[in-house]
Amino acid sequence: MNKTIDIRLSPEVADDSDAMVAGISGKMGLPAEEIRNFHFRIERRSIDARGRRVVVQLRIRVSDQPLPLPSELKSNLRPVFDAPEVIIVGAGPAGYFAALELIELGLRPVIFERGQDVRSRRKALRDIQQFGIVNPHSNYCFGEGGAGTYSDGKLYTRSHKRGNIDKVLRWLVQHGAHPDILVDAHPHIGSNKLPRIVSRLRETIEAFGGMVHFDAHVTDLAIESGQLRGIHWGDDRFHPGNALILASGHSAGAFPSFR
């Protein structure tokens, strides 16, 4: 037996196992003593505050067999130190998750980020707050982790057909986010926890052969006969490559080649 049921509990007992057992018992028409012999796991949790009485809605999977635990995503990765390179512009969420996917596909991501690493960004933010000094390349908008890392930004999607949302959340949990984000209808990590999670994602990328360059402002693309040949970055530096992912964020501006 393996089935999914929905129950509604008051917020006061939404985390109480006895209340869950009672709710499952009522839905399935089985004695509570029998339900306790089953295995069950919360798969979805949301709050319904539309009426005068607030309730927590739980979607629970119930089985008479042990429910398998999610696999460790790192087990799908293999070293890519000598693999073909793909250039990624931007070390925000899009850039880092693209890098993890590339490693899983056997390709080596090389990331160029105009701002500083997530820890060094703190000084840049302090300079803004205390002295009004803005580093144009490393600030609230730019730097490792992207705009939401220090500004309590929101990263969410309503799409359930383009990409594996559950996989993204599992990556975050396996790098330090609370497991509740796997079941909450509106998952939230918190800006106090994000910097460490972001740095752990980078550590995983680098451990398997990816490269991350900070203070590396990409200024132009080198295109010849309609083919990418590499990127120009910094004052006058060049990195060759024929594959590129632009993950530069909505405030990064256009490259001269696109103007």
Coordinates of C-alpha atoms in Angstrom, one line a residue:
M1 CA 0.0 0.0 0.0
N2 CA 1.3 3.4 -1.0
K3 CA -1.0 6.4 -1.2
T4 CA -1.1 10.1 -0.7
I5 CA -3.7 11.8 1.5
D6 CA -4.5 15.3 2.5
I7 CA -5.4 16.3 6.0
R8 CA -6.1 19.7 7.7
L9 CA -4.8 20.5 11.2
S10 CA -4.8 23.5 13.4
P11 CA -1.4 25.3 13.6
E12 CA -1.0 24.3 17.2
V13 CA -0.8 20.6 16.4
A14 CA 0.4 20.7 12.8
D15 CA 3.8 19.3 14.0
D16 CA 2.4 16.8 16.4
S17 CA 2.7 13.2 15.3
D18 CA -0.3 12.0 17.3
A19 CA -2.5 14.6 15.6
M20 CA -1.2 13.5 12.2
V21 CA -1.9 9.9 13.0
A22 CA -5.5 10.8 14.1
G23 CA -5.9 12.8 10.8
I24 CA -4.6 9.9 8.7
S25 CA -6.8 7.5 10.6
G26 CA -9.9 9.5 10.0
K27 CA -9.1 9.8 6.3
M28 CA -8.3 6.2 5.7
G29 CA -10.9 4.7 8.0
L30 CA -8.4 2.7 9.9
P31 CA -7.7 2.5 13.6
A32 CA -4.9 4.8 14.9
E33 CA -3.0 1.8 16.3
E34 CA -2.8 0.3 12.7
I35 CA -1.7 3.7 11.3
R36 CA 1.2 3.8 13.7
N37 CA 2.6 0.7 12.0
F38 CA 2.7 2.5 8.7
H39 CA 5.5 4.7 7.3
F40 CA 4.4 8.2 6.5
R41 CA 6.1 11.4 5.3
I42 CA 5.0 15.0 4.7
E43 CA 5.3 15.9 1.1
R44 CA 3.6 19.3 1.0
R45 CA 2.6 21.8 3.7
S46 CA 0.7 25.1 3.2
I47 CA -1.4 27.4 5.3
D48 CA -5.0 28.2 4.5
A49 CA -5.9 31.6 6.1
R50 CA -8.9 32.4 3.9
G51 CA -11.5 31.6 6.6
R52 CA -11.9 32.7 10.2
R53 CA -10.1 29.6 11.3
V54 CA -6.5 29.2 10.1
V55 CA -5.5 25.7 9.2
V56 CA -2.4 23.9 8.0
Q57 CA -2.9 21.7 5.0
L58 CA -0.7 18.6 4.9
R59 CA -0.2 16.2 2.0
I60 CA 1.2 13.0 3.4
R61 CA 2.5 9.8 1.8
V62 CA 1.5 6.7 3.7
S63 CA 3.0 3.3 3.0
D64 CA 3.3 -0.1 4.5
Q65 CA 6.9 -0.2 3.3
P66 CA 9.8 2.0 4.3
L67 CA 9.8 5.2 2.2
P68 CA 13.1 5.7 0.4
L69 CA 15.2 8.7 1.3
P70 CA 16.3 11.2 -1.4
S71 CA 19.6 10.3 -2.9
E72 CA 22.7 12.4 -2.3
L73 CA 23.0 14.6 -5.4
K74 CA 26.8 14.7 -5.2
S75 CA 26.8 11.0 -6.0
N76 CA 25.9 11.9 -9.5
L77 CA 29.0 14.1 -10.0
R78 CA 32.3 13.0 -11.4
P79 CA 35.6 15.0 -11.6
V80 CA 35.7 17.3 -14.7
F81 CA 39.2 18.8 -14.3
D82 CA 40.2 17.8 -17.9
A83 CA 36.7 18.0 -19.5
P84 CA 35.7 20.4 -22.2
E85 CA 35.0 23.9 -20.7
V86 CA 31.8 25.9 -20.7
I87 CA 32.1 29.6 -19.7
I88 CA 29.5 30.9 -17.3
V89 CA 29.1 34.7 -16.8
G90 CA 27.7 35.3 -13.3
A91 CA 28.0 33.5 -9.9
G92 CA 24.4 34.0 -8.8
P93 CA 21.8 31.2 -8.5
A94 CA 21.5 30.7 -12.3
G95 CA 25.3 30.5 -12.7
Y96 CA 25.9 28.1 -9.8
F97 CA 23.1 25.7 -10.6
A98 CA 24.1 25.7 -14.3
A99 CA 27.6 24.8 -13.1
L100 CA 26.3 21.8 -11.1
E101 CA 24.3 20.6 -14.1
L102 CA 27.3 20.9 -16.4
I103 CA 29.4 18.9 -14.0
E104 CA 26.7 16.2 -13.9
L105 CA 26.9 16.2 -17.7
G106 CA 30.6 15.8 -17.7
L107 CA 31.6 19.3 -18.6
R108 CA 33.9 21.8 -16.8
P109 CA 32.2 25.1 -15.8
V110 CA 34.5 28.2 -15.7
I111 CA 32.6 31.0 -13.9
F112 CA 33.4 34.7 -14.2
E113 CA 31.9 37.0 -11.6
R114 CA 32.3 40.7 -11.7
G115 CA 31.9 41.0 -7.9
Q116 CA 33.6 39.6 -4.9
D117 CA 33.1 36.3 -3.1
V118 CA 30.3 36.2 -0.6
R119 CA 32.4 36.9 2.5
S120 CA 34.3 39.7 0.9
R121 CA 31.1 41.4 -0.2
R122 CA 30.4 42.2 3.5
K123 CA 33.1 44.9 3.5
A124 CA 31.7 46.3 0.3
L125 CA 28.2 46.5 1.9
R126 CA 29.6 48.1 5.0
D127 CA 31.3 50.7 2.9
I128 CA 27.9 51.6 1.4
Q129 CA 26.1 51.7 4.7
Q130 CA 28.7 53.6 6.7
F131 CA 30.6 55.7 4.2
G132 CA 28.4 56.0 1.2
I133 CA 31.1 54.4 -1.0
V134 CA 29.8 52.1 -3.7
N135 CA 31.9 49.6 -5.5
P136 CA 30.3 49.4 -9.0
H137 CA 31.3 45.8 -9.3
S138 CA 30.6 44.4 -5.8
N139 CA 27.6 45.6 -3.9
Y140 CA 24.0 44.6 -3.1
C141 CA 23.3 43.7 -6.7
F142 CA 26.6 42.1 -7.8
G143 CA 28.8 39.5 -6.3
E144 CA 28.8 35.8 -5.4
G145 CA 25.2 34.6 -4.7
G146 CA 23.5 37.4 -6.7
A147 CA 21.3 40.2 -5.6
G148 CA 19.2 38.3 -3.1
T149 CA 22.1 37.0 -0.9
Y150 CA 22.3 40.2 1.3
S151 CA 19.2 42.1 0.3
D152 CA 16.5 39.6 1.4
G153 CA 15.6 39.1 -2.2
K154 CA 13.1 36.5 -3.4
L155 CA 13.9 33.8 -5.9
Y156 CA 10.8 31.9 -6.8
T157 CA 9.0 30.4 -9.8
R158 CA 5.4 29.5 -10.6
S159 CA 6.5 27.2 -13.4
H160 CA 6.4 23.5 -12.8
K161 CA 7.1 22.4 -16.3
R162 CA 10.5 24.0 -17.0
G163 CA 13.2 22.4 -14.9
N164 CA 13.3 20.3 -11.8
I165 CA 12.4 22.5 -8.9
D166 CA 12.7 19.7 -6.4
K167 CA 16.3 19.1 -7.4
V168 CA 17.2 22.7 -6.8
L169 CA 15.7 22.6 -3.3
R170 CA 17.5 19.4 -2.6
W171 CA 20.8 20.9 -3.6
L172 CA 20.1 23.8 -1.2
V173 CA 19.2 21.4 1.6
Q174 CA 22.3 19.3 1.0
H175 CA 24.4 22.5 1.4
G176 CA 22.8 23.7 4.6
A177 CA 19.3 24.9 4.1
H178 CA 16.5 23.6 6.4
P179 CA 14.7 20.5 5.1
D180 CA 11.4 22.3 5.6
I181 CA 11.9 24.0 2.2
L182 CA 11.3 20.6 0.5
V183 CA 7.7 20.6 1.7
D184 CA 6.6 24.2 2.4
A185 CA 4.4 25.7 -0.3
H186 CA 6.3 28.9 0.0
P187 CA 9.9 27.9 1.0
H188 CA 12.1 30.4 2.6
I189 CA 15.8 30.1 3.5
G190 CA 16.7 33.4 5.1
S191 CA 19.5 35.9 4.3
N192 CA 21.2 35.0 7.5
K193 CA 21.8 31.5 6.2
L194 CA 22.3 32.1 2.5
P195 CA 26.0 33.3 2.5
R196 CA 27.2 30.0 4.0
I197 CA 25.0 27.9 1.7
V198 CA 26.3 29.9 -1.3
S199 CA 30.0 29.3 -0.4
R200 CA 29.3 25.6 0.1
L201 CA 27.8 25.4 -3.4
R202 CA 31.1 26.9 -4.7
E203 CA 33.1 24.5 -2.7
T204 CA 31.3 21.6 -4.4
I205 CA 31.7 23.1 -7.8
E206 CA 35.5 23.6 -7.3
A207 CA 35.9 20.2 -5.6
F208 CA 34.8 18.5 -8.8
G209 CA 36.9 20.6 -11.2
G210 CA 34.9 23.8 -11.8
M211 CA 36.6 27.2 -11.6
V212 CA 35.3 30.4 -10.2
H213 CA 37.0 33.8 -10.9
F214 CA 36.0 36.8 -8.8
D215 CA 36.6 40.4 -9.5
A216 CA 36.4 39.2 -13.1
H217 CA 34.2 41.7 -15.0
V218 CA 33.3 40.3 -18.5
T219 CA 33.3 43.2 -20.9
D220 CA 32.8 41.7 -24.3
L221 CA 32.4 38.5 -26.3
A222 CA 34.9 37.6 -29.0
I223 CA 32.8 36.5 -32.0
E224 CA 34.3 35.6 -35.4
S225 CA 32.2 34.5 -38.4
G226 CA 29.2 34.0 -36.1
Q227 CA 31.1 31.7 -33.7
L228 CA 32.1 32.4 -30.1
R229 CA 35.9 32.4 -29.7
G230 CA 36.0 33.5 -26.0
I231 CA 35.4 36.4 -23.7
H232 CA 37.2 39.6 -22.8
W233 CA 37.4 40.4 -19.1
G234 CA 39.1 42.6 -16.6
D235 CA 41.3 45.4 -18.0
D236 CA 42.6 43.5 -21.1
R237 CA 42.3 39.8 -20.5
F238 CA 41.0 37.0 -22.7
H239 CA 39.7 33.6 -22.0
P240 CA 39.1 31.3 -25.0
G241 CA 36.0 29.2 -25.3
N242 CA 33.3 28.2 -27.7
A243 CA 30.4 27.5 -25.3
L244 CA 28.9 30.2 -23.0
I245 CA 26.0 30.5 -20.5
L246 CA 25.0 34.1 -19.7
A247 CA 23.8 34.2 -16.1
S248 CA 24.6 37.8 -15.5
G249 CA 21.4 39.0 -13.8
H250 CA 18.8 41.6 -14.9
S251 CA 21.0 44.6 -13.9
A252 CA 24.3 43.7 -15.5
G253 CA 23.9 45.6 -18.7
A254 CA 24.5 44.5 -22.3
F255 CA 27.9 43.6 -23.8
P256 CA 29.2 45.9 -26.5
S257 CA 28.8 43.2 -29.1
F258 CA 25.0 43.2 -28.5
R259 CA 24.5 46.9 -28.6

